[in-house]
Tab-separated table of C-alpha atoms and ligand atoms in Angstrom:
chain	number	residue	atom	x	y	z
A	1	MET	CA	-11.141	37.755	-58.221
A	2	THR	CA	-10.903	38.252	-61.967
A	3	GLU	CA	-11.566	41.100	-64.259
A	4	ALA	CA	-14.132	39.041	-66.176
A	5	THR	CA	-17.746	40.117	-66.671
A	6	ARG	CA	-19.228	36.849	-67.979
A	7	ILE	CA	-18.122	33.323	-67.142
A	8	LEU	CA	-19.327	31.007	-69.928
A	9	LEU	CA	-18.811	27.291	-69.575
A	10	ASP	CA	-18.340	24.729	-72.306
A	11	GLU	CA	-21.197	22.327	-73.055
A	12	SER	CA	-19.194	19.549	-71.493
A	13	ARG	CA	-19.639	21.387	-68.077
A	14	ILE	CA	-23.517	20.844	-68.038
A	15	PRO	CA	-23.829	18.900	-64.806
A	16	HIS	CA	-24.236	15.126	-65.007
A	17	ASN	CA	-26.321	14.935	-61.872
A	18	TRP	CA	-29.074	16.766	-60.266
A	19	TYR	CA	-28.525	17.398	-56.441
A	20	ASN	CA	-31.020	16.097	-53.921
A	21	ILE	CA	-30.723	18.111	-50.723
A	22	VAL	CA	-32.951	15.602	-48.859
A	23	ALA	CA	-29.882	13.396	-48.464
A	24	ASP	CA	-28.136	16.099	-46.452
A	25	LEU	CA	-30.946	17.237	-44.165
A	26	PRO	CA	-30.766	16.727	-40.372
A	27	VAL	CA	-34.466	15.840	-40.249
A	28	PRO	CA	-36.301	14.203	-43.130
A	29	PRO	CA	-39.251	16.223	-44.688
A	30	PRO	CA	-42.809	15.197	-43.645
A	31	PRO	CA	-44.598	12.861	-46.047
A	32	ILE	CA	-47.277	13.684	-48.594
A	33	LEU	CA	-50.620	12.455	-47.256
A	34	HIS	CA	-53.633	10.917	-49.002
A	35	PRO	CA	-56.595	13.155	-48.454
A	36	ALA	CA	-59.047	10.378	-47.838
A	37	THR	CA	-57.011	8.370	-45.273
A	38	SER	CA	-54.578	11.008	-43.952
A	39	ARG	CA	-51.820	8.341	-44.371
A	40	PRO	CA	-48.709	8.783	-46.436
A	41	VAL	CA	-49.431	8.366	-50.162
A	42	GLU	CA	-48.178	5.182	-51.842
A	43	PRO	CA	-46.469	5.415	-55.248
A	44	ASP	CA	-49.523	3.707	-56.796
A	45	ASP	CA	-51.696	6.663	-55.680
A	46	LEU	CA	-49.626	9.000	-57.844
A	47	MET	CA	-49.439	6.756	-60.962
A	48	PRO	CA	-52.561	8.344	-62.641
A	49	LEU	CA	-50.742	11.711	-62.474
A	50	PHE	CA	-47.039	11.098	-62.974
A	51	PRO	CA	-44.595	8.694	-64.582
A	52	VAL	CA	-42.824	6.233	-62.325
A	53	GLU	CA	-39.349	7.870	-62.531
A	54	LEU	CA	-40.800	11.216	-61.220
A	55	ILE	CA	-42.668	9.431	-58.435
A	56	ASP	CA	-39.378	7.825	-57.427
A	57	GLN	CA	-37.520	11.052	-57.531
A	58	GLU	CA	-40.253	12.667	-55.465
A	59	ALA	CA	-39.549	10.306	-52.581
A	60	SER	CA	-35.795	9.823	-53.175
A	61	ALA	CA	-33.140	10.437	-50.540
A	62	GLU	CA	-30.251	9.715	-52.982
A	63	ARG	CA	-27.763	12.561	-52.912
A	64	PHE	CA	-27.240	12.661	-56.702
A	65	VAL	CA	-29.632	11.640	-59.499
A	66	LEU	CA	-28.151	10.991	-62.913
A	67	ILE	CA	-29.422	13.319	-65.664
A	68	PRO	CA	-30.446	11.128	-68.657
A	69	ALA	CA	-28.232	11.586	-71.761
A	70	SER	CA	-31.286	12.581	-73.849
A	71	VAL	CA	-32.137	15.320	-71.338
A	72	ARG	CA	-28.552	16.606	-71.258
A	73	ASP	CA	-28.624	16.721	-75.020
A	74	VAL	CA	-31.710	18.990	-74.994
A	75	TYR	CA	-30.046	21.078	-72.257
A	76	ARG	CA	-27.230	21.801	-74.787
A	77	LEU	CA	-29.553	24.106	-76.657
A	78	TRP	CA	-29.035	26.706	-73.913
A	79	ARG	CA	-26.955	25.356	-71.060
A	80	PRO	CA	-24.655	26.076	-69.304
A	81	THR	CA	-26.244	29.510	-68.832
A	82	PRO	CA	-23.898	32.469	-68.223
A	83	LEU	CA	-22.908	33.815	-64.837
A	84	ILE	CA	-22.572	37.525	-65.139
A	85	ARG	CA	-21.040	40.185	-62.863
A	86	ALA	CA	-23.445	43.130	-62.858
A	87	ARG	CA	-20.643	45.737	-62.895
A	88	ARG	CA	-22.834	48.472	-64.441
A	89	LEU	CA	-25.546	47.965	-61.913
A	90	GLU	CA	-22.841	48.192	-59.148
A	91	ARG	CA	-21.539	51.447	-60.674
A	92	ALA	CA	-25.126	52.872	-60.979
A	93	LEU	CA	-25.751	52.042	-57.263
A	94	GLY	CA	-22.383	53.343	-56.109
A	95	THR	CA	-21.993	50.154	-54.016
A	96	PRO	CA	-18.876	48.409	-52.879
A	97	ALA	CA	-20.851	45.077	-53.100
A	98	ARG	CA	-20.077	42.817	-55.943
A	99	ILE	CA	-23.267	41.550	-57.653
A	100	TYR	CA	-23.447	38.436	-59.748
A	101	TYR	CA	-26.450	36.930	-61.562
A	102	LYS	CA	-27.071	33.625	-63.102
A	103	TYR	CA	-29.059	34.374	-66.299
A	104	GLU	CA	-31.775	31.771	-67.135
A	105	GLY	CA	-33.659	34.043	-69.500
A	106	GLY	CA	-31.718	32.715	-72.509
A	107	SER	CA	-33.532	29.331	-72.537
A	108	PRO	CA	-35.857	28.682	-75.491
A	109	SER	CA	-38.967	29.815	-73.659
A	110	GLY	CA	-37.156	32.515	-71.701
A	111	SER	CA	-36.979	31.246	-68.113
A	112	HIS	CA	-35.556	28.489	-65.869
A	113	LYS	CA	-38.730	26.354	-66.412
A	114	PRO	CA	-37.344	24.153	-69.268
A	115	ASN	CA	-34.796	22.775	-66.824
A	116	THR	CA	-37.647	20.643	-65.440
A	117	ALA	CA	-40.041	20.612	-68.387
A	118	VAL	CA	-37.529	18.722	-70.507
A	119	PRO	CA	-36.949	15.817	-68.024
A	120	GLN	CA	-40.660	15.678	-67.244
A	121	ALA	CA	-41.536	15.349	-70.978
A	122	TYR	CA	-38.742	12.859	-71.410
A	123	TYR	CA	-39.818	10.473	-68.632
A	124	ASN	CA	-43.492	10.659	-69.735
A	125	ALA	CA	-42.603	9.954	-73.391
A	126	ARG	CA	-40.450	7.052	-72.364
A	127	GLN	CA	-43.399	5.531	-70.477
A	128	GLY	CA	-45.638	5.781	-73.578
A	129	VAL	CA	-47.732	8.771	-72.385
A	130	GLY	CA	-49.249	10.677	-75.322
A	131	LYS	CA	-50.259	13.927	-73.822
A	132	LEU	CA	-49.358	16.198	-70.908
A	133	VAL	CA	-51.827	18.663	-69.338
A	134	THR	CA	-50.915	21.437	-67.041
A	135	GLU	CA	-51.721	24.931	-65.656
A	136	THR	CA	-49.791	28.115	-66.188
A	137	GLY	CA	-49.790	31.463	-64.436
A	138	ALA	CA	-47.858	34.092	-66.372
A	139	GLY	CA	-47.335	31.531	-69.146
A	140	GLN	CA	-43.719	30.687	-68.430
A	141	TRP	CA	-44.398	27.195	-67.344
A	142	GLY	CA	-46.906	26.548	-70.146
A	143	SER	CA	-44.517	27.749	-72.752
A	144	ALA	CA	-41.616	25.736	-71.239
A	145	LEU	CA	-43.754	22.539	-71.230
A	146	ALA	CA	-45.033	23.212	-74.733
A	147	PHE	CA	-41.434	23.486	-75.917
A	148	ALA	CA	-40.396	20.276	-74.089
A	149	CYS	CA	-43.441	18.333	-75.461
A	150	ALA	CA	-42.542	19.405	-78.934
A	151	GLN	CA	-39.043	17.949	-78.357
A	152	TYR	CA	-40.520	14.558	-77.462
A	153	GLY	CA	-43.593	14.439	-79.782
A	154	LEU	CA	-46.102	14.759	-76.890
A	155	GLU	CA	-49.412	16.621	-77.162
A	156	CYS	CA	-49.713	19.486	-74.607
A	157	GLU	CA	-52.814	21.143	-73.277
A	158	VAL	CA	-52.564	24.126	-70.993
A	159	TRP	CA	-55.041	25.924	-68.598
A	160	MET	CA	-53.810	29.466	-68.343
A	161	VAL	CA	-54.940	31.671	-65.436
A	162	ARG	CA	-57.533	34.068	-66.882
A	163	ALA	CA	-55.746	37.308	-65.670
A	164	SER	CA	-52.647	36.263	-67.621
A	165	TYR	CA	-54.488	34.814	-70.614
A	166	ASP	CA	-56.020	38.219	-71.129
A	167	GLY	CA	-52.984	40.197	-70.053
A	168	LYS	CA	-50.195	38.321	-71.831
A	169	PRO	CA	-51.494	37.227	-75.289
A	170	GLY	CA	-47.892	36.914	-76.456
A	171	ARG	CA	-47.298	33.982	-74.083
A	172	ARG	CA	-50.469	32.343	-75.402
A	173	SER	CA	-49.182	32.667	-78.994
A	174	LEU	CA	-45.795	31.203	-78.003
A	175	MET	CA	-47.481	28.121	-76.558
A	176	ARG	CA	-49.373	27.700	-79.733
A	177	ALA	CA	-46.322	28.208	-81.858
A	178	TYR	CA	-44.785	25.220	-79.927
A	179	GLY	CA	-47.922	23.289	-80.834
A	180	ALA	CA	-49.887	23.395	-77.498
A	181	THR	CA	-53.610	23.974	-77.003
A	182	VAL	CA	-54.350	26.773	-74.535
A	183	HIS	CA	-57.582	27.483	-72.506
A	184	PRO	CA	-58.354	30.335	-70.105
A	185	SER	CA	-58.926	29.179	-66.541
A	186	PRO	CA	-61.548	28.971	-65.105
A	187	SER	CA	-62.949	27.274	-68.222
A	188	PRO	CA	-66.271	25.608	-68.914
A	189	LEU	CA	-64.423	22.480	-70.060
A	190	THR	CA	-64.025	20.944	-66.611
A	191	ALA	CA	-66.510	20.334	-63.797
A	192	TYR	CA	-64.378	22.438	-61.363
A	193	GLY	CA	-63.884	25.248	-63.891
A	194	ALA	CA	-67.623	25.378	-64.585
A	195	GLU	CA	-68.305	25.532	-60.880
A	196	ALA	CA	-65.748	28.408	-60.389
A	197	LEU	CA	-67.390	30.241	-63.300
A	198	ALA	CA	-70.878	29.758	-61.901
A	199	HIS	CA	-69.599	31.253	-58.584
A	200	ASP	CA	-67.856	34.212	-60.371
A	201	PRO	CA	-68.231	34.607	-64.088
A	202	ASP	CA	-65.538	37.290	-64.068
A	203	SER	CA	-63.077	35.269	-61.957
A	204	PRO	CA	-59.441	36.380	-62.742
A	205	GLY	CA	-58.481	32.672	-61.962
A	206	SER	CA	-55.681	31.428	-59.854
A	207	LEU	CA	-52.975	28.874	-60.110
A	208	GLY	CA	-54.945	26.792	-57.596
A	209	ILE	CA	-58.096	26.746	-59.880
A	210	ALA	CA	-56.040	26.035	-63.011
A	211	ILE	CA	-54.243	23.106	-61.302
A	212	SER	CA	-57.605	21.653	-60.403
A	213	GLU	CA	-58.738	21.856	-64.081
A	214	ALA	CA	-55.546	20.116	-65.328
A	215	VAL	CA	-55.596	17.419	-62.582
A	216	GLU	CA	-59.240	16.728	-63.347
A	217	THR	CA	-58.461	16.302	-67.062
A	218	ALA	CA	-55.426	14.135	-66.498
A	219	ARG	CA	-57.516	11.750	-64.228
A	220	ALA	CA	-60.314	11.611	-66.837
A	221	GLU	CA	-58.296	10.848	-69.970
A	222	PRO	CA	-56.341	7.641	-70.388
A	223	GLY	CA	-52.828	8.065	-71.725
A	224	THR	CA	-52.672	11.648	-70.308
A	225	ARG	CA	-50.569	12.685	-67.367
A	226	TYR	CA	-50.197	15.916	-65.408
A	227	ALA	CA	-47.053	18.093	-65.096
A	228	LEU	CA	-46.332	20.532	-62.421
A	229	GLY	CA	-43.828	23.417	-62.977
A	230	SER	CA	-42.864	24.079	-59.396
A	231	LEU	CA	-43.532	23.120	-55.773
A	232	LEU	CA	-42.703	19.307	-55.820
A	233	ASN	CA	-39.366	17.728	-54.860
A	234	HIS	CA	-38.642	16.405	-58.366
A	235	VAL	CA	-39.088	19.924	-59.804
A	236	LEU	CA	-36.690	21.446	-57.357
A	237	LEU	CA	-34.343	18.570	-58.007
A	238	HIS	CA	-34.165	19.332	-61.758
A	239	GLN	CA	-33.511	22.976	-61.152
A	240	THR	CA	-30.284	22.342	-59.221
A	241	VAL	CA	-28.444	22.513	-62.582
A	242	ILE	CA	-28.604	26.296	-61.929
A	243	GLY	CA	-26.730	26.227	-58.625
A	244	GLU	CA	-24.271	23.481	-59.682
A	245	GLU	CA	-23.168	25.549	-62.735
A	246	ALA	CA	-23.016	28.735	-60.573
A	247	ILE	CA	-20.730	27.109	-58.009
A	248	GLU	CA	-18.191	26.326	-60.744
A	249	GLN	CA	-18.660	29.842	-62.270
A	250	MET	CA	-18.256	31.712	-58.998
A	251	ALA	CA	-15.035	29.648	-58.431
A	252	ALA	CA	-13.874	30.777	-61.853
A	253	PHE	CA	-14.530	34.384	-60.777
A	254	GLY	CA	-12.542	33.578	-57.565
A	255	GLU	CA	-15.490	34.366	-55.452
A	256	ALA	CA	-17.730	32.803	-52.814
A	257	PRO	CA	-21.121	34.409	-52.196
A	258	ASP	CA	-21.856	36.154	-48.874
A	259	MET	CA	-25.573	36.102	-49.811
A	260	VAL	CA	-27.679	34.090	-52.252
A	261	VAL	CA	-31.051	35.749	-53.085
A	262	GLY	CA	-33.947	34.313	-55.182
A	263	CYS	CA	-37.582	34.959	-55.813
A	264	THR	CA	-40.126	32.356	-54.701
A	265	GLY	CA	-43.465	31.446	-56.198
A	266	GLY	CA	-43.550	27.747	-55.671
A	267	GLY	CA	-39.849	27.932	-54.883
A	268	SER	CA	-38.139	26.079	-57.833
A	269	ASN	CA	-35.742	28.652	-59.174
A	270	PHE	CA	-34.736	29.646	-55.664
A	271	ALA	CA	-34.158	26.111	-54.623
A	272	GLY	CA	-32.393	25.344	-57.888
A	273	LEU	CA	-29.846	28.130	-57.222
A	274	ALA	CA	-29.638	27.808	-53.452
A	275	PHE	CA	-29.595	24.074	-52.740
A	276	PRO	CA	-26.069	23.387	-54.091
A	277	PHE	CA	-24.777	26.350	-52.086
A	278	LEU	CA	-26.573	25.106	-49.005
A	279	ARG	CA	-24.796	21.684	-49.463
A	280	GLU	CA	-21.534	23.663	-49.477
A	281	LYS	CA	-22.647	25.648	-46.453
A	282	LEU	CA	-23.651	22.416	-44.520
A	283	ALA	CA	-20.252	20.979	-45.354
A	284	GLY	CA	-18.592	24.102	-43.999
A	285	ARG	CA	-17.000	25.088	-47.272
A	286	MET	CA	-18.751	28.454	-47.513
A	287	ALA	CA	-21.225	30.408	-45.343
A	288	PRO	CA	-23.651	32.419	-47.434
A	289	VAL	CA	-26.798	33.900	-46.069
A	290	ILE	CA	-29.675	32.504	-48.148
A	291	ARG	CA	-32.683	34.762	-48.678
A	292	ALA	CA	-36.040	34.223	-50.455
A	293	VAL	CA	-38.115	37.076	-51.770
A	294	GLU	CA	-41.845	36.693	-52.169
A	295	PRO	CA	-44.579	39.228	-53.220
A	296	ALA	CA	-46.303	41.172	-50.539
A	297	ALA	CA	-49.598	40.234	-52.284
A	298	CYS	CA	-48.926	36.533	-51.851
A	299	PRO	CA	-46.688	36.024	-48.825
A	300	SER	CA	-46.881	32.323	-48.068
A	301	LEU	CA	-43.551	32.217	-46.217
A	302	THR	CA	-43.748	35.409	-44.201
A	303	ARG	CA	-47.500	35.499	-43.393
A	304	GLY	CA	-48.753	31.933	-44.127
A	305	VAL	CA	-48.946	28.972	-41.672
A	306	TYR	CA	-47.027	25.729	-41.856
A	307	ALA	CA	-49.786	23.095	-42.176
A	308	TYR	CA	-51.059	20.313	-44.422
A	309	ASP	CA	-53.036	21.794	-47.319
A	310	PHE	CA	-54.178	20.955	-50.808
A	311	GLY	CA	-51.951	21.987	-53.785
A	312	ASP	CA	-55.079	23.107	-55.785
A	313	ALA	CA	-58.207	25.127	-55.123
A	314	ALA	CA	-60.692	22.287	-55.535
A	315	GLY	CA	-58.886	19.901	-53.052
A	316	LEU	CA	-58.173	17.147	-55.691
A	317	THR	CA	-54.386	16.811	-54.902
A	318	PRO	CA	-52.704	14.904	-52.090
A	319	LEU	CA	-52.070	16.910	-48.880
A	320	LEU	CA	-48.760	18.741	-48.728
A	321	LYS	CA	-47.213	20.013	-45.520
A	322	MET	CA	-46.219	23.535	-46.565
A	323	HIS	CA	-46.328	27.260	-45.802
A	324	THR	CA	-49.746	28.212	-47.113
A	325	LEU	CA	-52.200	30.963	-47.210
A	326	GLY	CA	-55.027	28.469	-47.659
A	327	HIS	CA	-55.888	26.640	-50.882
A	328	GLY	CA	-58.937	28.922	-51.295
A	329	PHE	CA	-56.757	32.077	-51.249
A	330	ILE	CA	-56.945	33.988	-54.557
A	331	PRO	CA	-54.053	36.435	-54.745
A	332	ASP	CA	-54.661	39.863	-56.348
A	333	PRO	CA	-53.596	39.914	-59.985
A	334	ILE	CA	-50.042	41.361	-59.561
A	335	HIS	CA	-47.849	41.373	-62.640
A	336	ALA	CA	-45.524	38.666	-61.294
A	337	GLY	CA	-48.032	36.026	-62.273
A	338	GLY	CA	-45.507	33.288	-61.530
A	339	LEU	CA	-45.538	34.215	-57.860
A	340	ARG	CA	-49.290	34.042	-57.402
A	341	TYR	CA	-49.558	30.746	-55.581
A	342	HIS	CA	-51.127	30.099	-52.256
A	343	GLY	CA	-48.415	27.649	-51.050
A	344	MET	CA	-44.657	27.156	-50.919
A	345	SER	CA	-42.730	24.025	-51.787
A	346	PRO	CA	-43.040	21.515	-49.012
A	347	LEU	CA	-39.282	20.871	-49.108
A	348	LEU	CA	-38.480	24.527	-48.897
A	349	SER	CA	-41.115	25.052	-46.180
A	350	HIS	CA	-39.368	22.278	-44.148
A	351	LEU	CA	-35.976	23.983	-44.668
A	352	TYR	CA	-37.530	27.295	-43.583
A	353	GLU	CA	-38.730	25.655	-40.377
A	354	LEU	CA	-35.256	24.309	-39.843
A	355	GLY	CA	-33.938	27.892	-40.094
A	356	MET	CA	-31.880	27.221	-43.222
A	357	PHE	CA	-32.904	30.340	-45.042
A	358	GLU	CA	-34.636	33.716	-44.498
A	359	ALA	CA	-37.618	35.290	-46.274
A	360	VAL	CA	-38.751	38.818	-47.043
A	361	ALA	CA	-41.769	40.161	-48.960
A	362	MET	CA	-41.669	42.969	-51.524
A	363	GLU	CA	-44.213	45.411	-53.009
A	364	GLN	CA	-44.539	45.305	-56.777
A	365	ASN	CA	-43.617	48.994	-57.324
A	366	ASP	CA	-40.257	48.414	-55.643
A	367	CYS	CA	-39.736	45.358	-57.757
A	368	PHE	CA	-40.456	47.231	-61.038
A	369	GLU	CA	-38.142	50.023	-59.878
A	370	ALA	CA	-35.360	47.546	-59.360
A	371	GLY	CA	-36.224	45.822	-62.690
A	372	SER	CA	-36.030	49.115	-64.556
A	373	ARG	CA	-32.714	49.995	-62.884
A	374	PHE	CA	-31.421	46.632	-63.924
A	375	ALA	CA	-32.590	47.097	-67.495
A	376	ARG	CA	-30.950	50.451	-67.770
A	377	SER	CA	-27.597	49.347	-66.434
A	378	GLU	CA	-27.327	45.690	-67.491
A	379	GLY	CA	-29.511	45.785	-70.545
A	380	VAL	CA	-31.710	42.737	-69.642
A	381	VAL	CA	-35.371	43.530	-68.859
A	382	PRO	CA	-36.041	41.041	-66.112
A	383	ALA	CA	-39.292	39.175	-65.650
A	384	PRO	CA	-41.310	40.795	-62.810
A	385	GLU	CA	-40.753	37.609	-60.788
A	386	ALA	CA	-36.941	37.997	-61.099
A	387	ALA	CA	-37.336	41.748	-60.295
A	388	HIS	CA	-38.446	40.602	-56.833
A	389	ALA	CA	-35.010	39.033	-56.211
A	390	LEU	CA	-33.341	42.076	-57.748
A	391	ALA	CA	-35.238	44.441	-55.476
A	392	GLU	CA	-33.655	42.735	-52.471
A	393	VAL	CA	-30.244	42.653	-54.153
A	394	VAL	CA	-30.506	46.401	-54.784
A	395	ALA	CA	-31.596	47.041	-51.137
A	396	GLU	CA	-28.711	44.954	-49.841
A	397	ALA	CA	-26.235	46.709	-52.168
A	398	LEU	CA	-27.480	50.094	-50.953
A	399	ARG	CA	-27.028	48.916	-47.341
A	400	CYS	CA	-23.470	47.994	-48.355
A	401	ARG	CA	-22.945	51.564	-49.600
A	402	GLU	CA	-23.925	52.802	-46.148
A	403	THR	CA	-21.671	50.433	-44.266
A	404	GLY	CA	-18.891	50.131	-46.827
A	405	GLU	CA	-19.087	46.348	-46.828
A	406	GLU	CA	-17.775	44.595	-49.946
A	407	LYS	CA	-20.319	41.788	-49.915
A	408	VAL	CA	-20.618	39.312	-52.686
A	409	LEU	CA	-24.221	39.008	-53.705
A	410	LEU	CA	-25.479	36.250	-56.015
A	411	THR	CA	-28.927	35.959	-57.604
A	412	ALA	CA	-30.727	34.295	-60.483
A	413	VAL	CA	-32.356	36.355	-63.131
A	414	CYS	CA	-34.745	33.502	-63.740
A	415	GLY	CA	-36.472	34.934	-66.816
A	416	HIS	CA	-36.590	37.818	-69.235
A	417	GLY	CA	-39.538	40.234	-69.177
A	418	HIS	CA	-40.230	40.455	-72.889
A	419	PHE	CA	-43.785	39.308	-72.428
A	420	ASP	CA	-44.330	41.402	-69.333
A	421	LEU	CA	-43.903	44.909	-70.827
A	422	ASP	CA	-47.470	45.945	-70.033
A	423	GLY	CA	-46.404	45.744	-66.337
A	424	TYR	CA	-43.325	47.959	-67.036
A	425	ASP	CA	-45.678	50.351	-68.892
A	426	ARG	CA	-47.921	50.654	-65.936
A	427	TYR	CA	-45.049	51.146	-63.602
A	428	LEU	CA	-43.433	53.802	-65.786
A	429	SER	CA	-46.663	55.740	-66.157
A	430	GLY	CA	-47.420	55.649	-62.407
A	431	ARG	CA	-50.420	53.365	-62.834
A	432	LEU	CA	-49.132	50.411	-60.878
A	433	GLU	CA	-50.750	49.854	-57.492
A	434	ASP	CA	-49.266	48.250	-54.447
A	435	LEU	CA	-52.009	45.923	-53.206
A	436	SER	CA	-52.359	45.780	-49.478
A	437	LEU	CA	-53.306	42.369	-48.158
A	438	PRO	CA	-55.600	42.736	-45.131
A	439	GLN	CA	-55.149	39.952	-42.475
A	440	ASP	CA	-58.830	38.990	-42.639
A	441	ARG	CA	-58.448	37.752	-46.205
A	442	ILE	CA	-55.700	35.454	-45.064
A	443	ASP	CA	-57.659	34.385	-41.970
A	444	THR	CA	-60.824	33.511	-44.126
A	445	ALA	CA	-58.723	31.374	-46.466
A	446	LEU	CA	-56.912	29.647	-43.543
A	447	ALA	CA	-60.249	28.755	-41.969
A	448	GLY	CA	-60.691	26.371	-45.013
A	449	LEU	CA	-57.552	24.296	-44.250
A	450	PRO	CA	-58.332	20.636	-44.261
A	451	SER	CA	-58.669	19.060	-40.850
A	452	LEU	CA	-56.660	15.947	-40.277
B	501	LIG	C1	-42.562	30.339	-62.765
B	501	LIG	C2	-41.611	31.410	-62.537
B	501	LIG	C3	-41.336	31.850	-61.183
B	501	LIG	C4	-41.922	31.188	-59.963
B	501	LIG	O1	-41.769	29.849	-59.830
B	501	LIG	P1	-40.612	29.270	-58.919
B	501	LIG	O2	-40.966	27.853	-58.922
B	501	LIG	O3	-40.822	29.935	-57.537
B	501	LIG	O4	-39.260	29.577	-59.479
B	501	LIG	C5	-40.439	32.837	-61.074
B	501	LIG	N1	-39.812	33.415	-62.084
B	501	LIG	C6	-40.091	33.035	-63.395
B	501	LIG	C7	-39.446	33.784	-64.492
B	501	LIG	C8	-41.032	32.046	-63.629
B	501	LIG	O5	-41.279	31.680	-64.819
């Protein structure tokens, strides 16, 4: 163990490969199904949506996938990211645990999302695609993709969930600054958006609805493709740069984690941090407990079912076997907009079924409490999503205070909260509600699962 507080790596230490955990699984993950035939999708089925390299990566079982030189070159703008020991948080908590965090908030758009936005824009540009369309919840993915599109000269059009469009105008402006066009979702611009508005003119929107609008647009416009910021295998793959760097940095600290904790919306930052450590665990080189943290208002792992479901609200996407609350489930508008998604990554859901990690759900007041504690000790105001992981880290560190255990805890602060200060304001003035989720709302949405 060293006395260091931050381990910074040289640019040359940016990983050369992404890590594909599929190569190391005892059981291969179930296939994506075509909704019309219920048979596994063929690469051709996905060509209207994604470039060929991403379709290949989606189905790949190769252990390592080479990161293109051009992508590594853009990564140099902010990678490797620092790994920091949260000594001041440890002191504030009076815990014998040692707390480390990988800080992804220093990327151009302020989260881990550019790790995948950049390769997605790169592969599309190389294939001659002129425009990418997407959805965004809190605006983190939209701004990451807008930044990446600007790097490769692509147009970018974003459907932003209405609750965030109204609540986070700064994110909207950031996307425009990068040159993107932004619409609130549901919007009258697509058939599905118009239908959702007819059903509820005041709809707060959901990621599921916004995905439907973006997918509908990508299918209708030639030369346009769709980009997804989480959930799919290729997205999780790209995020493994987080964990690969963290392994080297933990070694430089002279530490191995006893526990790796991450927040899960669609699962990409958690997987990006955890998968390389899971590889080490499967190989017997370390033995960390791996724990996912999701919001109590949208608990796909802890209260959802493992079943084939659509990725979007309208049922336009292929069928994904995943932990889901039902594609019609509209989560309450909690401040961690990036965690408001009805499903969980199919690959992570598969690993969860295999017992390879644990999951817990957190109420948003506990998360903002941990986020504020972190801000006051470490100085970084974490995104409300990241605050979910921190809430579990704080809880574990306090358990260590009781037991005297010197556990090594590792998490990712996957984004800063500079555009989420309204949530902090509400928390600090006692106006933030914990939203209970009655079982009948889940049951109603689950009744709409597609039958195979
Ligand atoms: C998008 C986002 C999330 C949720 O997405 P995952 O794929 O689960 O990582 C979490 N935190 C931040 C900061 C985000 O931008």
